[in-house]
Short mmCIF file of C-alpha atoms in Angstrom, two decimals:
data_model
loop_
_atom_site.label_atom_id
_atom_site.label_comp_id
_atom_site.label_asym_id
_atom_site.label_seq_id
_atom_site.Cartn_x
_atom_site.Cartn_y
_atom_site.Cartn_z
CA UNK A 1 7.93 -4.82 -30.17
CA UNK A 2 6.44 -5.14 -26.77
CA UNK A 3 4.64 -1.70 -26.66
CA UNK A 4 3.30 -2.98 -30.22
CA UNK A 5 1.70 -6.25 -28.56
CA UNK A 6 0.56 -3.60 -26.07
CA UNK A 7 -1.54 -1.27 -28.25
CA UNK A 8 -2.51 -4.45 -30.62
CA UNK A 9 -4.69 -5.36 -26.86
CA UNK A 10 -5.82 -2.37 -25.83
CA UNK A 11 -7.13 -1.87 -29.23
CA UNK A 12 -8.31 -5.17 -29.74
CA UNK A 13 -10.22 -5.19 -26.34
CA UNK A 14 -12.12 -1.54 -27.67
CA UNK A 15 -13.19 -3.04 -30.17
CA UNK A 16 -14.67 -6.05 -28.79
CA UNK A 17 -16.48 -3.71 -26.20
CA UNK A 18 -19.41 -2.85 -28.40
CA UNK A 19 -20.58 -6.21 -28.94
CA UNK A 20 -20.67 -6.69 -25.15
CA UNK A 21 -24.14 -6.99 -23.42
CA UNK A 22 -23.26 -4.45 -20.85
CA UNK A 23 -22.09 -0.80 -21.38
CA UNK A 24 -18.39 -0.91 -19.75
CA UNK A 25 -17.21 1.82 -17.56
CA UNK A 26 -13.76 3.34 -16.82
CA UNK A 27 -10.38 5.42 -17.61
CA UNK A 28 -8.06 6.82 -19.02
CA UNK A 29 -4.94 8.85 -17.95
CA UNK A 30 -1.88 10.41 -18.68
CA UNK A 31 0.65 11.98 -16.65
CA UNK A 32 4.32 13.68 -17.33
CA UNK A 33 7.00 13.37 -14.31
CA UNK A 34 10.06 15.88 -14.44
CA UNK A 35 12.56 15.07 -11.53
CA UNK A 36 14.87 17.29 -9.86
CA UNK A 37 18.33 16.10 -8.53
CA UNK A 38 18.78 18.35 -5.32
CA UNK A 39 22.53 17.18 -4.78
CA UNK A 40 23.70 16.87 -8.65
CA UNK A 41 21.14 20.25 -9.10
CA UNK A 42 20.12 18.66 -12.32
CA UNK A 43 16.42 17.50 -13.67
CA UNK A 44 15.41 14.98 -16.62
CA UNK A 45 11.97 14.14 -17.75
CA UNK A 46 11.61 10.53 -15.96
CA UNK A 47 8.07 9.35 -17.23
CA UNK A 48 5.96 9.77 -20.01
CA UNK A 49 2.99 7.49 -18.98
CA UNK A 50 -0.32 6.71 -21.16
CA UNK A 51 -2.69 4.16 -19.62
CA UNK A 52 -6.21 2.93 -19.24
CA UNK A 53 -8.81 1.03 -17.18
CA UNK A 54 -12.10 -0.68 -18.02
CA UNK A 55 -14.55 -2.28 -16.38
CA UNK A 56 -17.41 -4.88 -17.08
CA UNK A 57 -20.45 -5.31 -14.52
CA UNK A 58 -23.38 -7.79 -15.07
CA UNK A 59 -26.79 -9.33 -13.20
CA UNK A 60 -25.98 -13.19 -13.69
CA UNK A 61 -29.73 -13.91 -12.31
CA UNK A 62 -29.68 -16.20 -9.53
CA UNK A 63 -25.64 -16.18 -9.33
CA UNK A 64 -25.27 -12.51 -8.67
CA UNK A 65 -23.23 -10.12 -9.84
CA UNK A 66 -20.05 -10.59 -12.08
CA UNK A 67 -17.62 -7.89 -12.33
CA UNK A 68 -14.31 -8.04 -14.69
CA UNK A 69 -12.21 -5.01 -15.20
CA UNK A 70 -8.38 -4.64 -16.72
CA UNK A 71 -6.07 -2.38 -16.71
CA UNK A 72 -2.62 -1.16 -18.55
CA UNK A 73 -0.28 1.78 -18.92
CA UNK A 74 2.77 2.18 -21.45
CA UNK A 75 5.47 4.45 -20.54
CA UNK A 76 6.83 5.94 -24.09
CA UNK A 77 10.11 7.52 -22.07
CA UNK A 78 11.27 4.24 -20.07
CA UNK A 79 9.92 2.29 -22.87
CA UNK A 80 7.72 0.05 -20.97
CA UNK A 81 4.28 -1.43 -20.63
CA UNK A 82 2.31 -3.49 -18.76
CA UNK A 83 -1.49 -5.30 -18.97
CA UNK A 84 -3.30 -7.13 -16.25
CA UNK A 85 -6.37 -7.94 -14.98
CA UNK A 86 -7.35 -5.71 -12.71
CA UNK A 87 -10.29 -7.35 -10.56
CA UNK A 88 -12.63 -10.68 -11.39
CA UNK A 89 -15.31 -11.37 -9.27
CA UNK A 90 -18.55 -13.32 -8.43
CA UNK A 91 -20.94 -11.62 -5.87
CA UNK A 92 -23.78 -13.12 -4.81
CA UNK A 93 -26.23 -13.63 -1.60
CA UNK A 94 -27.90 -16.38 -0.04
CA UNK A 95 -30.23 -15.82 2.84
CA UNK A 96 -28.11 -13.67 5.77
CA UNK A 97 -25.09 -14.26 4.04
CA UNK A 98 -22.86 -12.51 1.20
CA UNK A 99 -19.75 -13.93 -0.69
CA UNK A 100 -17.73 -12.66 -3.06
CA UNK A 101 -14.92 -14.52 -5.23
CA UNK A 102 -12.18 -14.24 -6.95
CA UNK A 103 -9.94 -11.10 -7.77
CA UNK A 104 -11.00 -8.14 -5.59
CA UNK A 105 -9.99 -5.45 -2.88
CA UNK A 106 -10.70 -5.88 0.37
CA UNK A 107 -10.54 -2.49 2.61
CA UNK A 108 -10.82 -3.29 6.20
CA UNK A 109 -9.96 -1.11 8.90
CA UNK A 110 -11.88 2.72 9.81
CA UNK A 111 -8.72 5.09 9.09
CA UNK A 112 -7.68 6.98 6.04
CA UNK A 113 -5.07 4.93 4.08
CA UNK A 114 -2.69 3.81 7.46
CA UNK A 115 -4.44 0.82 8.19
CA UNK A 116 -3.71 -1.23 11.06
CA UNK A 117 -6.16 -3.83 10.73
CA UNK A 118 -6.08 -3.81 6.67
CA UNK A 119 -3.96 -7.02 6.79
CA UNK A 120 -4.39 -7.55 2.72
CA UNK A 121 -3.09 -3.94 2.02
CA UNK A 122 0.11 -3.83 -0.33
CA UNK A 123 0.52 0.04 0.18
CA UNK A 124 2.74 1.29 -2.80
CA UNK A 125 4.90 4.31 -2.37
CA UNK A 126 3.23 5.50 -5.97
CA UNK A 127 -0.23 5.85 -3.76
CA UNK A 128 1.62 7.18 -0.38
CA UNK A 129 3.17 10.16 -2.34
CA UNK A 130 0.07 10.84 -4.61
CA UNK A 131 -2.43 10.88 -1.72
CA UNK A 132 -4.67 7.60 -3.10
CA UNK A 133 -3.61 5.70 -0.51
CA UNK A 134 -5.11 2.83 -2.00
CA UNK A 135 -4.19 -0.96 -2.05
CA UNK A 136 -4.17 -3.42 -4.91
CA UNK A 137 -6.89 -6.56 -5.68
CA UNK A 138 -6.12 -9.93 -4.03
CA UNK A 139 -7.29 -13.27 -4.99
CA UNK A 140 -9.65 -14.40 -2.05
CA UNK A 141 -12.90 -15.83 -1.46
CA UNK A 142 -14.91 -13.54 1.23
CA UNK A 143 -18.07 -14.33 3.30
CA UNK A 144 -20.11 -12.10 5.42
CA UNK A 145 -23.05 -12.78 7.91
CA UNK A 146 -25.57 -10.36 8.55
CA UNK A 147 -27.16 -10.52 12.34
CA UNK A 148 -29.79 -7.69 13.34
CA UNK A 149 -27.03 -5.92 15.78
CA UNK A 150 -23.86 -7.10 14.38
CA UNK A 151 -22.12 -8.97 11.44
CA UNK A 152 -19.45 -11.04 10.36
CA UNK A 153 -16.50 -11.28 7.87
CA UNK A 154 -14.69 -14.06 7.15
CA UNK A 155 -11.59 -13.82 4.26
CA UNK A 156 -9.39 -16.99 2.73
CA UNK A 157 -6.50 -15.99 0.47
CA UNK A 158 -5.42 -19.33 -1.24
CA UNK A 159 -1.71 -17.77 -2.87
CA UNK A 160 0.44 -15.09 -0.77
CA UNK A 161 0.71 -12.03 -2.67
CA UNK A 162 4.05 -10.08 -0.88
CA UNK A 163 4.51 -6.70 -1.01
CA UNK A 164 6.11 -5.50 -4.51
CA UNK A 165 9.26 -2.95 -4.23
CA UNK A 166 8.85 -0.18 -6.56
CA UNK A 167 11.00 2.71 -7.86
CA UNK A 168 10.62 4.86 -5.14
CA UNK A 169 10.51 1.93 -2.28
CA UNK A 170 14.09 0.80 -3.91
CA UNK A 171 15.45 4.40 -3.39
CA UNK A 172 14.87 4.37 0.43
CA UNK A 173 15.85 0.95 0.71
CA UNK A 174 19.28 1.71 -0.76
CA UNK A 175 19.05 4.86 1.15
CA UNK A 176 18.43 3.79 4.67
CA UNK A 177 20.65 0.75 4.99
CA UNK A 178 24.71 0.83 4.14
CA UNK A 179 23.66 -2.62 2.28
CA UNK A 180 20.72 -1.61 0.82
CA UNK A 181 21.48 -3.44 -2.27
CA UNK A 182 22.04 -7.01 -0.50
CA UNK A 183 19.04 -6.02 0.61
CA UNK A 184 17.23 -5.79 -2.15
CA UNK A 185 18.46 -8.39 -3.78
CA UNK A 186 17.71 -10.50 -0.50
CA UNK A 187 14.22 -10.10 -1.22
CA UNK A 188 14.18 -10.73 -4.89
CA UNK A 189 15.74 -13.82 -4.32
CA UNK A 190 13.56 -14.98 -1.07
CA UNK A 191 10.85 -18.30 -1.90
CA UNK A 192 7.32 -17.34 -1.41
CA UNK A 193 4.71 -19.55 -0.02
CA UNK A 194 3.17 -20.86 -2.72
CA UNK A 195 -0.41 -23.10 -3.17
CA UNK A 196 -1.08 -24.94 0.23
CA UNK A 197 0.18 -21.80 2.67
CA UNK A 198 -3.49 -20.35 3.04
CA UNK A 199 -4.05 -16.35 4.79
CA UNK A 200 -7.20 -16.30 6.94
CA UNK A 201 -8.84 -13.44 8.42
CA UNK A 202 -12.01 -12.87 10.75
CA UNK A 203 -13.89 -9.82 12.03
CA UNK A 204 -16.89 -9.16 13.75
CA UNK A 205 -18.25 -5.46 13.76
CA UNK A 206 -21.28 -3.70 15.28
CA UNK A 207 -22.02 -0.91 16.72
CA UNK A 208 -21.53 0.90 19.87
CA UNK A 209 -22.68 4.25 21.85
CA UNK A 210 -22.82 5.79 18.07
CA UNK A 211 -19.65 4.32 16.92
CA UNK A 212 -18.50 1.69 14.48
CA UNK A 213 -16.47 -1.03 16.11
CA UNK A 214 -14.84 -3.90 14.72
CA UNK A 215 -12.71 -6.78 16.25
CA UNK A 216 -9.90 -9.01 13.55
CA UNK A 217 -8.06 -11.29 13.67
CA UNK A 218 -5.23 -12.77 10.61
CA UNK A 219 -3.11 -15.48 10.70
CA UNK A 220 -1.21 -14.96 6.99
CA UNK A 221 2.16 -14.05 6.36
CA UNK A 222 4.55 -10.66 6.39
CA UNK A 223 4.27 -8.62 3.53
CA UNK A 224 7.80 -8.16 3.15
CA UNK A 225 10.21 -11.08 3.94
CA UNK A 226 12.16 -10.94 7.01
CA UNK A 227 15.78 -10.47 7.03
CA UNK A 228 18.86 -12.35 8.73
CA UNK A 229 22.33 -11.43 8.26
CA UNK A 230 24.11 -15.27 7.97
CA UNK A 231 28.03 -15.60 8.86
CA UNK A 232 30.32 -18.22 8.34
CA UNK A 233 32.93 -18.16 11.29
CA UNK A 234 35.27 -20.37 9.85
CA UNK A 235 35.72 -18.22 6.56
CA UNK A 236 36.80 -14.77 5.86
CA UNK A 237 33.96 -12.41 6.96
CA UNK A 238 31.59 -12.20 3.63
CA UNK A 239 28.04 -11.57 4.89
CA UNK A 240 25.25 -12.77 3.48
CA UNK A 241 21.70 -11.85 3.57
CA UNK A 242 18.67 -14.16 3.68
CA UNK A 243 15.30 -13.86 4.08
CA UNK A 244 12.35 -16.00 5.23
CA UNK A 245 8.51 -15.31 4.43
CA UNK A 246 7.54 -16.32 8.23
CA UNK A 247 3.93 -16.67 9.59
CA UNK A 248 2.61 -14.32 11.63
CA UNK A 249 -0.71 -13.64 14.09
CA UNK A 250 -2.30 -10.25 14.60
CA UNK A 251 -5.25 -9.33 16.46
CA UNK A 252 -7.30 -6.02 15.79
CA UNK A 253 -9.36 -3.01 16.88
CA UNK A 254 -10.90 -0.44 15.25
CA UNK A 255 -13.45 2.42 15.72
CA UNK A 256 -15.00 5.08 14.00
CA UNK A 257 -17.33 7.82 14.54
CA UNK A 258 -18.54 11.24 15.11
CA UNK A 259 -17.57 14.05 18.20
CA UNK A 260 -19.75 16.89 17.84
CA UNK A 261 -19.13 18.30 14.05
CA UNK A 262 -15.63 16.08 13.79
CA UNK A 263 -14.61 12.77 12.30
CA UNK A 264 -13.08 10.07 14.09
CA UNK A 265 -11.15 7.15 13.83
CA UNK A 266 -8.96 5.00 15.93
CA UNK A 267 -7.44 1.08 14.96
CA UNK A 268 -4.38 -0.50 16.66
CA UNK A 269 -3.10 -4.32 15.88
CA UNK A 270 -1.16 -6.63 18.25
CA UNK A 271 0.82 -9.75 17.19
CA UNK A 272 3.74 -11.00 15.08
CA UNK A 273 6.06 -12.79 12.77
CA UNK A 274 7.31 -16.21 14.52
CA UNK A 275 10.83 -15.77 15.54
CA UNK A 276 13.80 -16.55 13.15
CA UNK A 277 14.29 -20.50 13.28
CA UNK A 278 18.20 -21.50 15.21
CA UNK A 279 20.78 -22.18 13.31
CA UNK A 280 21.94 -25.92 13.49
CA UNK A 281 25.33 -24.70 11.83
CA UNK A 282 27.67 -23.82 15.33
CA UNK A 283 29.70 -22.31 13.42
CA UNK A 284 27.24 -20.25 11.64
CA UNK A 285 26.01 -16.98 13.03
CA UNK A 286 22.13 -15.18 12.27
CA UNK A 287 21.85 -12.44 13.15
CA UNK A 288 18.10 -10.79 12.57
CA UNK A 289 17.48 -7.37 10.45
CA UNK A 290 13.91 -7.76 10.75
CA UNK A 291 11.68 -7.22 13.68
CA UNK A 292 11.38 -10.64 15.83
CA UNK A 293 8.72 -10.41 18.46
CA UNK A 294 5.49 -9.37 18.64
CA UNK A 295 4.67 -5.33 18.39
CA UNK A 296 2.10 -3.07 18.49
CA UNK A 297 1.13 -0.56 15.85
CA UNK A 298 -1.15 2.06 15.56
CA UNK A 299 -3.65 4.90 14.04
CA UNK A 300 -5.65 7.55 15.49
CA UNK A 301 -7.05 10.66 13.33
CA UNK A 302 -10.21 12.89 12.54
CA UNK A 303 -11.33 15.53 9.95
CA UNK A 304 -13.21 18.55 9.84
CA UNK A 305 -15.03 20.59 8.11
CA UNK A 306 -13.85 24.16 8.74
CA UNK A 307 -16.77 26.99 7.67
CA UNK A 308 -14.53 29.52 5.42
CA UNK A 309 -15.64 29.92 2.14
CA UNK A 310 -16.84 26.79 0.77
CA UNK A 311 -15.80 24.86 3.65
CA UNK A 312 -11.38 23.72 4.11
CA UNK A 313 -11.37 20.29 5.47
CA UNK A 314 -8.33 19.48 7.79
CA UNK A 315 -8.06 15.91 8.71
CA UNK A 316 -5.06 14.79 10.96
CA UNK A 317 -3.56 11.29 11.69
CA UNK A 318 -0.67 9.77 14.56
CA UNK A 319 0.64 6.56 13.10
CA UNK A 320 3.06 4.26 15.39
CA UNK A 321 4.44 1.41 14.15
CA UNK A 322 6.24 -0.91 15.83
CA UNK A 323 7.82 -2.52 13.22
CA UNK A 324 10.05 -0.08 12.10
CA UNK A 325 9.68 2.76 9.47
CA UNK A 326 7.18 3.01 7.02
CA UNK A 327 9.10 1.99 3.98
CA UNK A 328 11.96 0.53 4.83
CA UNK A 329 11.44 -2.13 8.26
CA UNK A 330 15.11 -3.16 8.02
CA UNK A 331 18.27 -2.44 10.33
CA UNK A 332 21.78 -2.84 10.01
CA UNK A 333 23.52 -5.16 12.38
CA UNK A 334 25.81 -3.54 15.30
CA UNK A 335 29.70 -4.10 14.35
CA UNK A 336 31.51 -4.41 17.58
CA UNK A 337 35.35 -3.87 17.53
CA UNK A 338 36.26 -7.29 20.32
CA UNK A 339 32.93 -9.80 19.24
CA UNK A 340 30.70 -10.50 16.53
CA UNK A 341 27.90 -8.79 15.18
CA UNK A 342 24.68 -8.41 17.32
CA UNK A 343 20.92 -7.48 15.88
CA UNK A 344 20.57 -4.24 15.45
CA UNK A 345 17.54 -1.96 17.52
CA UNK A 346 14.62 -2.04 15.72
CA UNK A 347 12.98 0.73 17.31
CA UNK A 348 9.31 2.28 16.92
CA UNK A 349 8.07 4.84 13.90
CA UNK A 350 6.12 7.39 14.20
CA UNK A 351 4.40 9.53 11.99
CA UNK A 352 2.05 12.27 11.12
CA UNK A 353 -0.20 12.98 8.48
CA UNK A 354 -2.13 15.84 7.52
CA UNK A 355 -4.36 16.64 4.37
CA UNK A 356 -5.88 20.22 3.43
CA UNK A 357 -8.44 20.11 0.99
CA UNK A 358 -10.29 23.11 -0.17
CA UNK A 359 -12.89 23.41 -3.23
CA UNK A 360 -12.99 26.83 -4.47
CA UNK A 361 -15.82 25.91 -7.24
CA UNK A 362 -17.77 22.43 -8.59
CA UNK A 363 -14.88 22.40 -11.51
CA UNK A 364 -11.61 23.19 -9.17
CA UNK A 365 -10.28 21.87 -5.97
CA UNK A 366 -6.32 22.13 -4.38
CA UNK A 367 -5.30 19.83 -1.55
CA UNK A 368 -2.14 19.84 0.42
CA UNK A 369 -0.92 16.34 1.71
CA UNK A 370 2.04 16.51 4.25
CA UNK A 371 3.79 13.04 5.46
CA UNK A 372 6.63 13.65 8.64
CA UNK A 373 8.87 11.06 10.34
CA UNK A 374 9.74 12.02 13.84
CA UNK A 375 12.59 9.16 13.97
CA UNK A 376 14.09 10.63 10.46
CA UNK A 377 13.23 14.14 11.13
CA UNK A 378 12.15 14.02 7.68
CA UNK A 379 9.48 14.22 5.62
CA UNK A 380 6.91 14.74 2.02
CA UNK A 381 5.41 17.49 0.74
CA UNK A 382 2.60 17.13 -1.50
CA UNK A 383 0.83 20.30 -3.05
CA UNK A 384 -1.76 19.74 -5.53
CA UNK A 385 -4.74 21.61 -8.18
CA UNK A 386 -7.60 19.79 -9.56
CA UNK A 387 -9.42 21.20 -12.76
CA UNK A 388 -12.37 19.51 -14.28
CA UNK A 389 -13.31 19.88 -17.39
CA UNK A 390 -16.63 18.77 -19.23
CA UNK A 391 -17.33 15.37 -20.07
CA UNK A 392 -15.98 14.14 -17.39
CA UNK A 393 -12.07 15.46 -18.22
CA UNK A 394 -9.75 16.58 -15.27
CA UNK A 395 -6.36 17.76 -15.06
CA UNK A 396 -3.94 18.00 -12.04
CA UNK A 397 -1.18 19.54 -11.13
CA UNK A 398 0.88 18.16 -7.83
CA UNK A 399 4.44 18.80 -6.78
CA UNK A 400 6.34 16.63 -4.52
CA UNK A 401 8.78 18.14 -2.32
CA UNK A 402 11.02 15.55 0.16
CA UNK A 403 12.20 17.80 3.23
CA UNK A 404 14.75 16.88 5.97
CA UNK A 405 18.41 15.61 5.92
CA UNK A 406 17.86 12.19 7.74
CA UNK A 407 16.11 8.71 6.97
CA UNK A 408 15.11 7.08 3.24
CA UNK A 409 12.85 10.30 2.85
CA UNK A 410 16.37 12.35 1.19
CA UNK A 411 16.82 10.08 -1.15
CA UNK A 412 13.11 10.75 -3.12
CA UNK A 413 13.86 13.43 -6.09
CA UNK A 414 11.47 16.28 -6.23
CA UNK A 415 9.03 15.99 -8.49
CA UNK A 416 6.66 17.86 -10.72
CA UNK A 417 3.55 16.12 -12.02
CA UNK A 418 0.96 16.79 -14.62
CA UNK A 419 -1.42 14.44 -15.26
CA UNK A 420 -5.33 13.81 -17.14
CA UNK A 421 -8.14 11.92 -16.68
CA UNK A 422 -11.04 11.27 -18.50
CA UNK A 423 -13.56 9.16 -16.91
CA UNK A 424 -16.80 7.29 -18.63
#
């Protein structure tokens, strides 16, 4: 019955397109997912996915510019669906100054997906492994000032949106941490801030000796909750886990520029949650899973264009973050044998990245996308083929291929991926 309310929308909102004032823009896709057990050596068709997008742009006169666009997919194997708005905004100008409202995404930061300084980012795993690297829409009002030599941003999210846990995300959760599914279920069942508990950003940019700079600063919340492992010392040990939405500061750099014929970037980000509260229980013991001080994370990368055939670009990027691993920013308490538990290390990640990208014609392209963890000495994969067709059709083929024996990275299937899109 659902996918039936499902197809009743996207059919009713098709036909109501016509009568609009505006001609809308968007697309729609398909892809097929076939997953490969490498331990159980078996494979199953795991997605069947149909889905759209559509957007709406028009001149309001003196108000500016109002955008709406929606969005939906229907999975016929899982037997699921979803519809949402997508973005909503206002966007207007008055004298040196721009604002936009409502629903939109905000991209800050100069590097290529690993954003240091993009506090609003919700990177899913579903962009990580298909090479998007793209972030979802936020509710926010934003303002910027325009000076002759520099300008300013200023951001107010009203409502927290945290970081949602998807298929993949779950899988190296349950993967990385012996209680993976307390953990889980920890943050399913965590309170988020709701109206009142305001995220704030600020950053100034201009430019410098050729190159882009910009200085941030957030004071918001963690995307993911943090952690504490709670014991009752009077009762027979039966952990529990808890977690906390805590505030947290971070201040920000970033760069971005040209060296000779090469592309590059640089952003790093200091600052942190505040610390776990004390226990007023003495006979309660917390012990922290998450990361509880300040740390330091960072991205530095490049690209170039390499002069065989048609041109291969190569771009490169070193990501360290001090939070813990990408995916997964959780540990395990220590278990002594002669006292209780103690917090666990929560030690550095780092990470490269590398994308090949070669177009052998104007209608077909391959890329290769390669993701390795030096702490799990494991890694992705990610070959890919571009075709497109006429009238604005394309087809791709990608395959992704988890490597290494360590980490949350082993516990990703292979899998093979055909998918369309036809943009208008």
């Amino acid at each position: 019955m659902k996918r039936v309310y499902i197809l009743t929308a996207i059919l009713v909102l098709f036909c109501a397109l016509p009568a609009w004032a505006v001609t809308p823009t968007g697309e729609l896709y398909g892809s097929i997912s076939y997953d490969w057990d490498r331990d159980e050596k078996t494979g199953e068709l795991t997605s069947f996915r149909t889905g759209f997008r559509v957007a709406v742009e028009d001149e309001l006169d003196k108000l500016g510019k109002l955008h709406f666009s929606t969005k939906g997919w229907l999975d016929w194997k899982l037997k699921d669906a979803s519809i949402a708005v997508d973005q909503v905004w206002l966007k207007g100008y008055s004298g040196d100054f721009d604002y936009q409202i409502g629903r939109q995404l905000i991209s800050w930061g100069t590097a290529d997906g690993f954003n240091p300084t993009n506090y609003f980012a919700r990177l899913s795993s579903s962009s990580l492994f298909s090479g998007e690297l793209s972030g979802d829409p936020v509710w926010a009002g934003r303002v910027e000032y325009y000076a002759p030599a520099w300008s300013a941003t200023g951001v107010l999210i009203p409502v927290f949106a945290p970081q949602e846990i998807d298929e993949l995300m779950e899988q190296m959760l349950l993967g990385a941490d012996p209680q993976g599914a307390l953990v889980l279920q920890a943050i399913k069942d965590t309170k988020k801030p709701g109206l009142g508990n305001p995220e704030v950003a600020l950053r100034l940019e201009t430019q410098l000796a050729g190159f882009d700079l910009q200085a941030s600063y957030f004071w918001g919340y963690e995307p993911l909750p943090g952690l504490e492992m709670v014991l009752d010392l009077t009762a027979q040990p039966n952990p529990k886990i808890e977690g906390t939405y805590r505030r947290q500061h971070l201040f920000g750099l970033a760069l971005a520029g040209t060296l000779g014929q090469a592309g590059f970037w640089a952003e790093a980000a200091y600052g942190g949650p505040q610390p776990f509260a004390e226990s007023d229980n003495p006979l309660e013991l917390r012990i922290p899973m998450s990361i509880n001080e300040k740390y330091f994370q960072a991205v530095v990368g490049g690209d170039y264009t390499i002069n065989v055939g048609n041109g291969l670009l190569v771009q490169a990027q070193y990501v360290y973050r001090g939070q813990g691993a990408l995916l997964a920013p959780y540990t395990a308490p220590k278990l002594l044998p002669d006292a209780p538990p103690q917090a666990g290390d929560i030690e550095g990640a780092h990470y490269l990245y590398g994308r090949l990208s070669y177009d052998f014609n104007p209608d077909s392209s391959a890329a290769l996308v390669v993701l390795y963890g030096t702490k799990e000495e494991a890694g992705i994969i990610r070959p890919s083929y571009t075709h497109r067709l006429a009238q604005g059709v394309q087809l791709e083929l990608s395959l992704l291929q988890p490597f290494g024996d360590k980490g949350g990275f082993k516990h990703i299937p292979t899998q093979a991926r055909l998918a369309f899109k036809y943009q208008f």
